[in-house]
PDB file of C-alpha atoms in Angstrom:
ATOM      1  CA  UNK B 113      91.894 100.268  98.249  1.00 86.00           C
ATOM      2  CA  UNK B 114      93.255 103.461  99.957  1.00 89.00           C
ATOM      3  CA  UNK B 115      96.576 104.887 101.165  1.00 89.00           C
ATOM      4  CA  UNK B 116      97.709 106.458 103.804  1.00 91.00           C
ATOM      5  CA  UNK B 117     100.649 106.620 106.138  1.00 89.00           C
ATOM      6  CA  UNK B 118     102.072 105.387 109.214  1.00 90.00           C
ATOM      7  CA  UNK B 119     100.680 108.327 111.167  1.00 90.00           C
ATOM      8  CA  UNK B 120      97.403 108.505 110.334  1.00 87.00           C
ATOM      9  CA  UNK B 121      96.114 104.605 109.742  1.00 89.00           C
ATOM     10  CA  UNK B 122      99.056 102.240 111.440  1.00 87.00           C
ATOM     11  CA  UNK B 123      96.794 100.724 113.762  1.00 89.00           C
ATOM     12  CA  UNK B 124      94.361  99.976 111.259  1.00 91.00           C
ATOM     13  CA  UNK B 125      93.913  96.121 110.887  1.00 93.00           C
ATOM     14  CA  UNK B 126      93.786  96.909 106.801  1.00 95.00           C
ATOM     15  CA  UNK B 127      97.236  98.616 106.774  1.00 95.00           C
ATOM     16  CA  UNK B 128      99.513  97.297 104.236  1.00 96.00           C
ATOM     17  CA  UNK B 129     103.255  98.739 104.367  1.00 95.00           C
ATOM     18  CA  UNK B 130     104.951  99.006 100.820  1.00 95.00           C
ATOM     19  CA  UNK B 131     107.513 101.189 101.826  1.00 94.00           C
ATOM     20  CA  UNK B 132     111.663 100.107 102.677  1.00 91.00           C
ATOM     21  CA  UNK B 133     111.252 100.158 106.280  1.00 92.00           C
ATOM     22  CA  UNK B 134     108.525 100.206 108.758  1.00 93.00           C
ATOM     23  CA  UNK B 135     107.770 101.670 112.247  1.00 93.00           C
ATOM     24  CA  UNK B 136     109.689 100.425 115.038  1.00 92.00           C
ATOM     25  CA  UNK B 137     107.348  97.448 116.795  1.00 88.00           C
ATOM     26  CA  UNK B 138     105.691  97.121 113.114  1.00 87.00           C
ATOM     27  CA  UNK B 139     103.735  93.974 113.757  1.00 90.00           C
ATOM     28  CA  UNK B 140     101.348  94.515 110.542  1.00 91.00           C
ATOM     29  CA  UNK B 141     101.584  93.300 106.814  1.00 94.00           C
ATOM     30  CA  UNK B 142     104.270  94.327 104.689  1.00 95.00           C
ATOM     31  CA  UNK B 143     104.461  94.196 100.712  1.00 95.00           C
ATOM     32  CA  UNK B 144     108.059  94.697 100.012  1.00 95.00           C
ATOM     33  CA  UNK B 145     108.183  94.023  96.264  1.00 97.00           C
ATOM     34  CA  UNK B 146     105.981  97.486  95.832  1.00 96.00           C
ATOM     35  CA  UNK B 147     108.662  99.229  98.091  1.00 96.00           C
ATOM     36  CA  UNK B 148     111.476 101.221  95.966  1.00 95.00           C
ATOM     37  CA  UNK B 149     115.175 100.458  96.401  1.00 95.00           C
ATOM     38  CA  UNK B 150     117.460 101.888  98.544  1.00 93.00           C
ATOM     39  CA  UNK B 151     118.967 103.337  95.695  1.00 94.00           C
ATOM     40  CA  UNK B 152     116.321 105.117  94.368  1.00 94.00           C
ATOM     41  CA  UNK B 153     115.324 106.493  97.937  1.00 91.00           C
ATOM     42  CA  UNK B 154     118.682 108.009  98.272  1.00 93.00           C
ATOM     43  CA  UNK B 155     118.640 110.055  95.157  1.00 94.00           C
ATOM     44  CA  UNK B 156     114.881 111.224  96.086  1.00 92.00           C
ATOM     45  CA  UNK B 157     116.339 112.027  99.442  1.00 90.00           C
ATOM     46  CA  UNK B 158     119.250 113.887  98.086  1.00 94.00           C
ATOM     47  CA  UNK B 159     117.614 115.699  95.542  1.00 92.00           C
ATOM     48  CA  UNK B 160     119.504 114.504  93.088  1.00 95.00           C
ATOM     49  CA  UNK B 161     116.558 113.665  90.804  1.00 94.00           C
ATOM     50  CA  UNK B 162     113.366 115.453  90.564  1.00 95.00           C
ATOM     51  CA  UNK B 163     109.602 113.802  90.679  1.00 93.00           C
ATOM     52  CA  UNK B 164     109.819 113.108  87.068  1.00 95.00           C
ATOM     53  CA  UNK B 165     112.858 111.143  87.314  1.00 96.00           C
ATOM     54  CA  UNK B 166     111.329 109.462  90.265  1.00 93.00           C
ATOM     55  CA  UNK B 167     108.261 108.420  88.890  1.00 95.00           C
ATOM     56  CA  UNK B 168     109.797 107.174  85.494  1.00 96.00           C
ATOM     57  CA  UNK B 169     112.570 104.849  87.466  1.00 96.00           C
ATOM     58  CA  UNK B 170     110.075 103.896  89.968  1.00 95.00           C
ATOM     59  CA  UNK B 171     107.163 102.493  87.794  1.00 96.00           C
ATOM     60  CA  UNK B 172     110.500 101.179  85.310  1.00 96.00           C
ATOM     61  CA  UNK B 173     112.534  99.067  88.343  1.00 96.00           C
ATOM     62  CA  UNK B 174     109.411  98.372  90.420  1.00 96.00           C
ATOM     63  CA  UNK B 175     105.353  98.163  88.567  1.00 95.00           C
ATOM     64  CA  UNK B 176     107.255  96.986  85.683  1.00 96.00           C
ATOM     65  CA  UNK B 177     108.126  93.751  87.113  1.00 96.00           C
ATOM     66  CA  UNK B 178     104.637  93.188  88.611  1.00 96.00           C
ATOM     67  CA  UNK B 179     101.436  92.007  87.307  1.00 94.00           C
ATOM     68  CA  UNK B 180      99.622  94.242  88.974  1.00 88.00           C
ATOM     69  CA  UNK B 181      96.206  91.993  88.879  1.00 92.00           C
ATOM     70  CA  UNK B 182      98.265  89.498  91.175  1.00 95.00           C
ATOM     71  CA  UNK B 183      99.381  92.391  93.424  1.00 94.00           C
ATOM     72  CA  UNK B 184      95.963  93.005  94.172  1.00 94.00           C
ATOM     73  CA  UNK B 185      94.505  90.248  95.079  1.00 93.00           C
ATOM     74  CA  UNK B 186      97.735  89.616  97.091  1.00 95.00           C
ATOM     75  CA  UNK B 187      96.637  92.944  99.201  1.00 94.00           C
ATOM     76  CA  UNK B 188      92.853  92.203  98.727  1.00 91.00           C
ATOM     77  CA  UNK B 189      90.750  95.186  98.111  1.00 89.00           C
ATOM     78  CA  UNK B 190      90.011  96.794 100.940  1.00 92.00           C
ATOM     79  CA  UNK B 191      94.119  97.797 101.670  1.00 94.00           C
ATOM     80  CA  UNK B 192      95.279 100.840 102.843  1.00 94.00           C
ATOM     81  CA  UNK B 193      98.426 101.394 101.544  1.00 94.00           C
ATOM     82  CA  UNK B 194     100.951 102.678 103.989  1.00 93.00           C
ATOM     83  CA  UNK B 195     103.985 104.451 103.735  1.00 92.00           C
ATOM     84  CA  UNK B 196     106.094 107.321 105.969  1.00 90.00           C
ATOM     85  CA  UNK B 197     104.938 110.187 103.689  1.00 86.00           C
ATOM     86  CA  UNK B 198     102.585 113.020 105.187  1.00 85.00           C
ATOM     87  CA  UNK B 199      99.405 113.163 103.218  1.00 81.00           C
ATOM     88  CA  UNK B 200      99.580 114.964 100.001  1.00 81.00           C
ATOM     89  CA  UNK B 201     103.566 115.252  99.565  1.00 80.00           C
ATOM     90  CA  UNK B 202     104.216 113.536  96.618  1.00 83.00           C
ATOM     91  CA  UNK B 203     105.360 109.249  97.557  1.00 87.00           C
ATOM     92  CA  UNK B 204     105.540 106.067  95.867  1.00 89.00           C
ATOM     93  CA  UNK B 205     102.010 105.101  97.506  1.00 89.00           C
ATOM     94  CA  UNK B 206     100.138 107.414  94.839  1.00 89.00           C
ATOM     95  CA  UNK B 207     102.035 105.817  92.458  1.00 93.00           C
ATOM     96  CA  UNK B 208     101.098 102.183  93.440  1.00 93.00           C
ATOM     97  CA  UNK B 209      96.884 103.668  93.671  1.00 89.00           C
ATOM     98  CA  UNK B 210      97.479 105.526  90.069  1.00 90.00           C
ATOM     99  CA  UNK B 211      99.302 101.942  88.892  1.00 93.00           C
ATOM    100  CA  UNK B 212      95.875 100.181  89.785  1.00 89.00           C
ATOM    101  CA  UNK B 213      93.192 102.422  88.563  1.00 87.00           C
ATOM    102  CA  UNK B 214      95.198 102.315  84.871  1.00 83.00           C
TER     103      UNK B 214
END
């Protein structure tokens, strides 16, 4: 499994999107329970929490509630995890990769 973003690997025939919302003319697979609320997105967006904060509500109201042994065999292996990040600012997508190598 991999990640990536929209940019970089939207054509690819692997691409998974587990973020909120997807490119306009998105006709690829989407995984929305791995996306995070709206909710959470705003106060990213806002700054009104930090990474911390982020990381300890998103793996509490999201990879909580999954089994993540079912969530990967849902996506199958070779995935590539998409999301609207550029690569190496922090997103929810390293989160979901860190989730699955625990």
């Amino acid at each position: 499994m991999q990640t990536s973003n929209f940019a970089r690997s939207g054509s690819d025939p692997r691409a998974v999107a587990i973020s909120r919302t997807q490119p306009r003319g998105w006709t690829g697979r989407a995984y929305e329970p791995l996306a995070p609320p709206w909710r959470l997105l705003a106060a990213a967006k806002s700054g009104a929490i930090d990474e911390d904060e982020y990381i300890r509500r998103y793996r509490s109201e999201v990879l909580s509630k999954l089994d993540h042994a079912t969530v990967y065999a849902d996506l199958g292996e070779d995935a590539i995890l998409l999301c609207w990040e550029r690569a190496g600012a922090f997103c929810h997508r390293r989160l979901v990769a860190e989730w699955f190598e625990e």
